[in-house]
PDB file of C-alpha atoms in Angstrom:
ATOM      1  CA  UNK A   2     -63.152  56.536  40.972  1.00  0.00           C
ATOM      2  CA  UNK A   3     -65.835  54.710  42.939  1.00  0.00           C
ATOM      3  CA  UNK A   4     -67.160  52.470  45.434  1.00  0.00           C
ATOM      4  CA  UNK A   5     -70.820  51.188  44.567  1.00  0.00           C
ATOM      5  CA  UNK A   6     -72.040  48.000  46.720  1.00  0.00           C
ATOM      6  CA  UNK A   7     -74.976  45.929  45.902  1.00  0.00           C
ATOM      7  CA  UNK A   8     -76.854  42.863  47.648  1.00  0.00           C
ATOM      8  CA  UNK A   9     -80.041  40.967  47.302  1.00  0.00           C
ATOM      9  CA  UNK A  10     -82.209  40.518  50.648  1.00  0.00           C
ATOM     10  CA  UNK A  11     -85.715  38.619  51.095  1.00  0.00           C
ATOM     11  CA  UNK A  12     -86.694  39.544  47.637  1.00  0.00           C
ATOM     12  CA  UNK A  13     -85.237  43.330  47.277  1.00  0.00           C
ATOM     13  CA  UNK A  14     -82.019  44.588  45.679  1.00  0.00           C
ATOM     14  CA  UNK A  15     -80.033  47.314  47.193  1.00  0.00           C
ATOM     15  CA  UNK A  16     -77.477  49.463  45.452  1.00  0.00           C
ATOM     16  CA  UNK A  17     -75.464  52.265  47.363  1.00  0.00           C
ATOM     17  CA  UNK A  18     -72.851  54.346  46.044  1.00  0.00           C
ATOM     18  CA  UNK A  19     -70.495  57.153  46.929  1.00  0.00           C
ATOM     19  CA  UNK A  20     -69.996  60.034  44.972  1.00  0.00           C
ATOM     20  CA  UNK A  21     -66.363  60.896  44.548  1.00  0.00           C
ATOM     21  CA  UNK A  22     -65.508  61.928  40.852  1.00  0.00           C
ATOM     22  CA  UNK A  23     -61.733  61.461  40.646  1.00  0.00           C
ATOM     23  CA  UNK A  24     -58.594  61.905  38.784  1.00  0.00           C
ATOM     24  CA  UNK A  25     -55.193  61.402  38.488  1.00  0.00           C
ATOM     25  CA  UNK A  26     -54.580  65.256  40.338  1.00  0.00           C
ATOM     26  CA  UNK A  27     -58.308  65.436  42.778  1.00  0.00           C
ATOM     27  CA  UNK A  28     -61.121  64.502  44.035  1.00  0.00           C
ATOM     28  CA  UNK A  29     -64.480  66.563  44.717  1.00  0.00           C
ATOM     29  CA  UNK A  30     -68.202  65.471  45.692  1.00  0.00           C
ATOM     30  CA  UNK A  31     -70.845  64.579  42.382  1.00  0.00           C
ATOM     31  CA  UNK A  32     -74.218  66.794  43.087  1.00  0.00           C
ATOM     32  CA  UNK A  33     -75.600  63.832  41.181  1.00  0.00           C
ATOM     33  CA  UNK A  34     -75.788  59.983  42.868  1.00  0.00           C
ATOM     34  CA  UNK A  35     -73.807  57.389  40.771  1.00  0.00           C
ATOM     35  CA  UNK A  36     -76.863  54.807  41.518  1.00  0.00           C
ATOM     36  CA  UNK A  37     -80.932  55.163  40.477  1.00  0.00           C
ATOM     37  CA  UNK A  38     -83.703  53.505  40.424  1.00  0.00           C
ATOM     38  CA  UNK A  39     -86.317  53.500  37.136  1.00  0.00           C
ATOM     39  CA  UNK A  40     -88.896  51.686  36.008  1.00  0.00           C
ATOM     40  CA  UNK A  41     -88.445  48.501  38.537  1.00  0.00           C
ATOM     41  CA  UNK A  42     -84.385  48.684  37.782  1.00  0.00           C
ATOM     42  CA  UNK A  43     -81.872  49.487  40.143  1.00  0.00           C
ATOM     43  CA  UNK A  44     -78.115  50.574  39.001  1.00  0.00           C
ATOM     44  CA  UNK A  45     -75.216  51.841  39.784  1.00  0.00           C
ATOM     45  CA  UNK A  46     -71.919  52.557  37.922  1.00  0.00           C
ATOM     46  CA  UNK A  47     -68.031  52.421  38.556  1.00  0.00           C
ATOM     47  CA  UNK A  48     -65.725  54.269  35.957  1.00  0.00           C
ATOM     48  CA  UNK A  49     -65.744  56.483  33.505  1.00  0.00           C
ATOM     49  CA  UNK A  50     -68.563  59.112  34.204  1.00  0.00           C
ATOM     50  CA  UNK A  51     -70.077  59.771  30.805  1.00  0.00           C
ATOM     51  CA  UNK A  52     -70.154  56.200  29.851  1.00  0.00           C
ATOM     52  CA  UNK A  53     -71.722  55.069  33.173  1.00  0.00           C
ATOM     53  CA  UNK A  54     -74.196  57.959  33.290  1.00  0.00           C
ATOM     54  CA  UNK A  55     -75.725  56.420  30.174  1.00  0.00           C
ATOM     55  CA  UNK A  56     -77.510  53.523  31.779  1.00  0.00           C
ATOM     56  CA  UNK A  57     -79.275  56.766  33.067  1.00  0.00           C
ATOM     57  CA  UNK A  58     -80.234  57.261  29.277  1.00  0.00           C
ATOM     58  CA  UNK A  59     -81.008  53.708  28.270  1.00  0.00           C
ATOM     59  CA  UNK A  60     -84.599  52.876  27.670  1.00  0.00           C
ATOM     60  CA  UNK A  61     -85.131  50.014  31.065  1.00  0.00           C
ATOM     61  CA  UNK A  62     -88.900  48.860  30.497  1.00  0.00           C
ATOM     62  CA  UNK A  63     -90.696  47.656  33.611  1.00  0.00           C
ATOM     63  CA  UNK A  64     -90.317  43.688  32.739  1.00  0.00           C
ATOM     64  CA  UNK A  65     -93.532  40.953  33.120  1.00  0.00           C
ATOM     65  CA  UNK A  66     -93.063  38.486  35.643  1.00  0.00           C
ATOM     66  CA  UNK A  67     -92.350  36.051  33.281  1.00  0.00           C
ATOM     67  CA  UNK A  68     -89.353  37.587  31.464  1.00  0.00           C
ATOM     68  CA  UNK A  69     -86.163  36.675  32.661  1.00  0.00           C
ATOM     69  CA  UNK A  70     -83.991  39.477  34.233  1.00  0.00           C
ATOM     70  CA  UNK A  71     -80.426  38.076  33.286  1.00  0.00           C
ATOM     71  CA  UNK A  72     -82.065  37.320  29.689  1.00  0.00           C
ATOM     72  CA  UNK A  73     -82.634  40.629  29.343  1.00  0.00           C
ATOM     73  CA  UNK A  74     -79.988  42.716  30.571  1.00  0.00           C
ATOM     74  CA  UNK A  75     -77.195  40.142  28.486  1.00  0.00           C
ATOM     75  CA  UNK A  76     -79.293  40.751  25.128  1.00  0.00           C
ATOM     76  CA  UNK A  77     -81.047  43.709  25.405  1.00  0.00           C
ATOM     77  CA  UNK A  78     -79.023  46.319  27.874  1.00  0.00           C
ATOM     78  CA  UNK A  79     -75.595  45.426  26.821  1.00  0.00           C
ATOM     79  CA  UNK A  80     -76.753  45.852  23.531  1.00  0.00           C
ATOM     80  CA  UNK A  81     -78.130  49.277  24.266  1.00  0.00           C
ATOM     81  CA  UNK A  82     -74.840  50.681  26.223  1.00  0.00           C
ATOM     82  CA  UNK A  83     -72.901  49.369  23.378  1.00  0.00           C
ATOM     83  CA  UNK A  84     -74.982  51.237  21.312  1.00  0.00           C
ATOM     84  CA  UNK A  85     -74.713  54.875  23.466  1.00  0.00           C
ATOM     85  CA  UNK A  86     -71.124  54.061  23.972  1.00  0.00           C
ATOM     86  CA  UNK A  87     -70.166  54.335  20.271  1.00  0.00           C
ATOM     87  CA  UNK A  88     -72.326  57.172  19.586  1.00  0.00           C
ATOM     88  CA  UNK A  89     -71.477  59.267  22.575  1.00  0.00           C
ATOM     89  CA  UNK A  90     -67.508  58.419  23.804  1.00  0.00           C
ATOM     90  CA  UNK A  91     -64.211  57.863  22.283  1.00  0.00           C
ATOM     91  CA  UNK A  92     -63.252  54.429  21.259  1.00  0.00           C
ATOM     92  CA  UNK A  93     -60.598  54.134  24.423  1.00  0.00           C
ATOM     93  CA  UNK A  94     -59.723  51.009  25.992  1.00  0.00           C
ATOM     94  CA  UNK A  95     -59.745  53.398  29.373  1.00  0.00           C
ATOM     95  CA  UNK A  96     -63.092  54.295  29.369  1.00  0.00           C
ATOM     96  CA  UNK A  97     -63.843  50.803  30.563  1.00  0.00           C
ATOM     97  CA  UNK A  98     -66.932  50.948  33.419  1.00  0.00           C
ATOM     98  CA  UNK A  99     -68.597  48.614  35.514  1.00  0.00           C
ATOM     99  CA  UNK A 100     -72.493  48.368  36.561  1.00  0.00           C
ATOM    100  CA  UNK A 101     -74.104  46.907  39.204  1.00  0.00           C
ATOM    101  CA  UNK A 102     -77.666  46.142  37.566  1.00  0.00           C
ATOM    102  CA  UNK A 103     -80.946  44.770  39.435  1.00  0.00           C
ATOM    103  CA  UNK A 104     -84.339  44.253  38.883  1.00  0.00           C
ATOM    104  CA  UNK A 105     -86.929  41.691  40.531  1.00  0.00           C
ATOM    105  CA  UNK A 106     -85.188  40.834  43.316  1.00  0.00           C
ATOM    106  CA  UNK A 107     -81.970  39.748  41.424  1.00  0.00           C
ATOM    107  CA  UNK A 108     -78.806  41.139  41.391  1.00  0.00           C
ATOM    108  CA  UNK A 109     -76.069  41.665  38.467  1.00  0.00           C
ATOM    109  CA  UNK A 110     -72.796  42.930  38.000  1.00  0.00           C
ATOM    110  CA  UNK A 111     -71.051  43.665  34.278  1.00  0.00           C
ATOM    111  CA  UNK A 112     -68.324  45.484  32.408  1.00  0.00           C
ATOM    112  CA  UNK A 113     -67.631  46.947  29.255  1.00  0.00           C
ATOM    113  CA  UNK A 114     -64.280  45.380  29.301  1.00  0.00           C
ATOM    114  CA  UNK A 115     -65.707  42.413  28.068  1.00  0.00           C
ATOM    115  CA  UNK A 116     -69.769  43.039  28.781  1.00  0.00           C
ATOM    116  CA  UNK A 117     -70.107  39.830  30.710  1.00  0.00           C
ATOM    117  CA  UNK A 118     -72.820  39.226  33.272  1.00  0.00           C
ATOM    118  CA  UNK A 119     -72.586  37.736  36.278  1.00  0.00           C
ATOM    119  CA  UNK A 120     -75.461  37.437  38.478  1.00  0.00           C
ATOM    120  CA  UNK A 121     -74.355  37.791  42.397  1.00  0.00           C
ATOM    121  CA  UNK A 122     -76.120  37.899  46.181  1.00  0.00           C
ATOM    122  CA  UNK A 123     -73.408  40.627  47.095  1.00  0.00           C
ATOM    123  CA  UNK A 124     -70.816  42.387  46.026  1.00  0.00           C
ATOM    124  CA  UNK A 125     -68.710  45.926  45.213  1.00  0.00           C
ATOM    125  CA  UNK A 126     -67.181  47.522  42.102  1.00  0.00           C
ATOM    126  CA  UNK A 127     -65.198  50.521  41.710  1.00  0.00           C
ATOM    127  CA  UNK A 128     -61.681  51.287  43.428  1.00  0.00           C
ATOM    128  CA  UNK A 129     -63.349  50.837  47.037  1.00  0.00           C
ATOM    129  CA  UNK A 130     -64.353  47.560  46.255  1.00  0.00           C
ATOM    130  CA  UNK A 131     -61.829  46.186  48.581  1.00  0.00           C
ATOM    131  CA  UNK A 132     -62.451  47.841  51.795  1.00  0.00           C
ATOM    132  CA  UNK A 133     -66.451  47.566  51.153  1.00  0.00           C
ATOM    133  CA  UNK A 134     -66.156  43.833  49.927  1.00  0.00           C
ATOM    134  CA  UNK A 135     -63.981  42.872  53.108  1.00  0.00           C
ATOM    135  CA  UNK A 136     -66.980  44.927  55.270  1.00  0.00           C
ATOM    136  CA  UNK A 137     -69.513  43.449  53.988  1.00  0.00           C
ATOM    137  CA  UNK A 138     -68.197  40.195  54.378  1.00  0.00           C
ATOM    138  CA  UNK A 139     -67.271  40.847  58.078  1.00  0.00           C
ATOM    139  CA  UNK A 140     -70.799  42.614  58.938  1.00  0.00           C
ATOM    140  CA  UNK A 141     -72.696  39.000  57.339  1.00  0.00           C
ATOM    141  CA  UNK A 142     -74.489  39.161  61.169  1.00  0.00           C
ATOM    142  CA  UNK A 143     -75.249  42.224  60.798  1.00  0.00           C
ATOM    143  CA  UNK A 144     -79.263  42.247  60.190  1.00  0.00           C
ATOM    144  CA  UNK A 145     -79.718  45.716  58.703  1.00  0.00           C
ATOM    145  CA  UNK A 146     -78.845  45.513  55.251  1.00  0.00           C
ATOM    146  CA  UNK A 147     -78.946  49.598  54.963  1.00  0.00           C
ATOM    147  CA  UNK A 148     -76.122  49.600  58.178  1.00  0.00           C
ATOM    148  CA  UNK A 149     -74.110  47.064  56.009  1.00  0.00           C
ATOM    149  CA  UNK A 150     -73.908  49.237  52.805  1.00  0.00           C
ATOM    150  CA  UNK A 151     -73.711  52.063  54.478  1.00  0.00           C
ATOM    151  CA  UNK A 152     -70.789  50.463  56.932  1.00  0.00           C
ATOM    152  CA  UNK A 153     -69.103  48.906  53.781  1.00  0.00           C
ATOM    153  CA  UNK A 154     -68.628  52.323  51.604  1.00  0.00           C
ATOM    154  CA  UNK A 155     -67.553  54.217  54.594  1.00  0.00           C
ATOM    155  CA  UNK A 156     -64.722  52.092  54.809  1.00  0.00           C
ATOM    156  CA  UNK A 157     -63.899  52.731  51.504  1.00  0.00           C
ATOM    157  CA  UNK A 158     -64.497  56.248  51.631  1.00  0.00           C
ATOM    158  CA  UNK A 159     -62.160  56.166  55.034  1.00  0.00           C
ATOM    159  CA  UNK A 160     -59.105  54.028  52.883  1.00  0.00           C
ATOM    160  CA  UNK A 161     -59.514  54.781  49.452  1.00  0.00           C
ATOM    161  CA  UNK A 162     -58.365  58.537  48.375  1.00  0.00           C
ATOM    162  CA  UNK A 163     -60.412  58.029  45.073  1.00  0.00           C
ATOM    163  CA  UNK A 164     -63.676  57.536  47.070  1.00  0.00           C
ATOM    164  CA  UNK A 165     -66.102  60.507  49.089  1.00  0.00           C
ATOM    165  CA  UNK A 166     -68.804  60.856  50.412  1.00  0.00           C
ATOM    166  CA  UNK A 167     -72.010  61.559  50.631  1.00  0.00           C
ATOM    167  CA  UNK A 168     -73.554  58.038  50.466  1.00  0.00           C
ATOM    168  CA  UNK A 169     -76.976  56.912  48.691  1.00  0.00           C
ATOM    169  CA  UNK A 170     -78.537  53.966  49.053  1.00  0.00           C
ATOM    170  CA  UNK A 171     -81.346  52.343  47.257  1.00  0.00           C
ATOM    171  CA  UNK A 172     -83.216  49.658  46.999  1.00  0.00           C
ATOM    172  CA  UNK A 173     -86.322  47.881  44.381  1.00  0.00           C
TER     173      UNK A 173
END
């Protein structure tokens, strides 16, 4: 499982992530970051592995000023994961993910359990999302928003047995 954070800050988007890959039986360290950034888009996933890798895949344009972000990523990139999805996984009700999705300086979170879009200053996903959400509300003084991500999945990596370090952050 997972613990990505995300939050918007004077214009920018961070995304961090862990990189536990878990199961029912272990856990052991991804070589591979469960967050990017591409073409003016930053992500992360929570989830199933191959289906969250895809955003990886996904064609994510650099977008005009003038475009809207959420306009976008509700018609065009849900479209497109729903598309990889159904060519590349099995049709099972367990593969459901979650992505943390930004791009100029705004901030989204979505799932395939229903591919809803929800457009947030701050926030977690994943089984951490607890112990980061709760740290990132309690470190809202804290000016460094690096520290806070970083703070927020180390206490998920600390309480959560499906979470594990190392950390990345990034940020568009």
């Amino acid at each position: 499982m997972t613990c990505i954070v995300g939050m918007v800050d004077n214009g920018y988007v961070y995304i961090g992530g862990e990189r536990g890959a878990s199961d029912d039986n272990a856990i052991i360290s991804s070589t591979r970051p469960k967050v990017g950034v591409r073409n003016g888009w930053i992500y992360g996933f929570a989830g199933t592995f191959g289906i969250g890798q895809l955003i990886e895949c996904i064609d994510l344009p650099p977008l005009d000023r003038d475009e809207d972000v959420y306009t976008y990523i509700r018609l065009d990139i849900v479209e497109k994961l729903k598309g990889a999805i159904e060519s590349y996984s099995k049709d099972n009700e367990e593969n459901t993910t979650e992505w943390l999705i930004g791009c100029q300086g705004r901030l989204f979170e979505m799932s395939s359990a229903d591919w809803g879009v929800c457009e947030v200053s701050y926030t977690s996903i994943g089984s951490g999302f607890p112990y980061a959400l709760g740290s990132l509300y309690t470190s809202i003084r804290t000016k460094d928003v690096e520290k806070r991500l970083r703070m927020a999945i180390s206490a998920a990596i600390e309480y959560s047995p499906s979470c594990r370090g190392p950390i990345d952050i990034y940020y568009v």
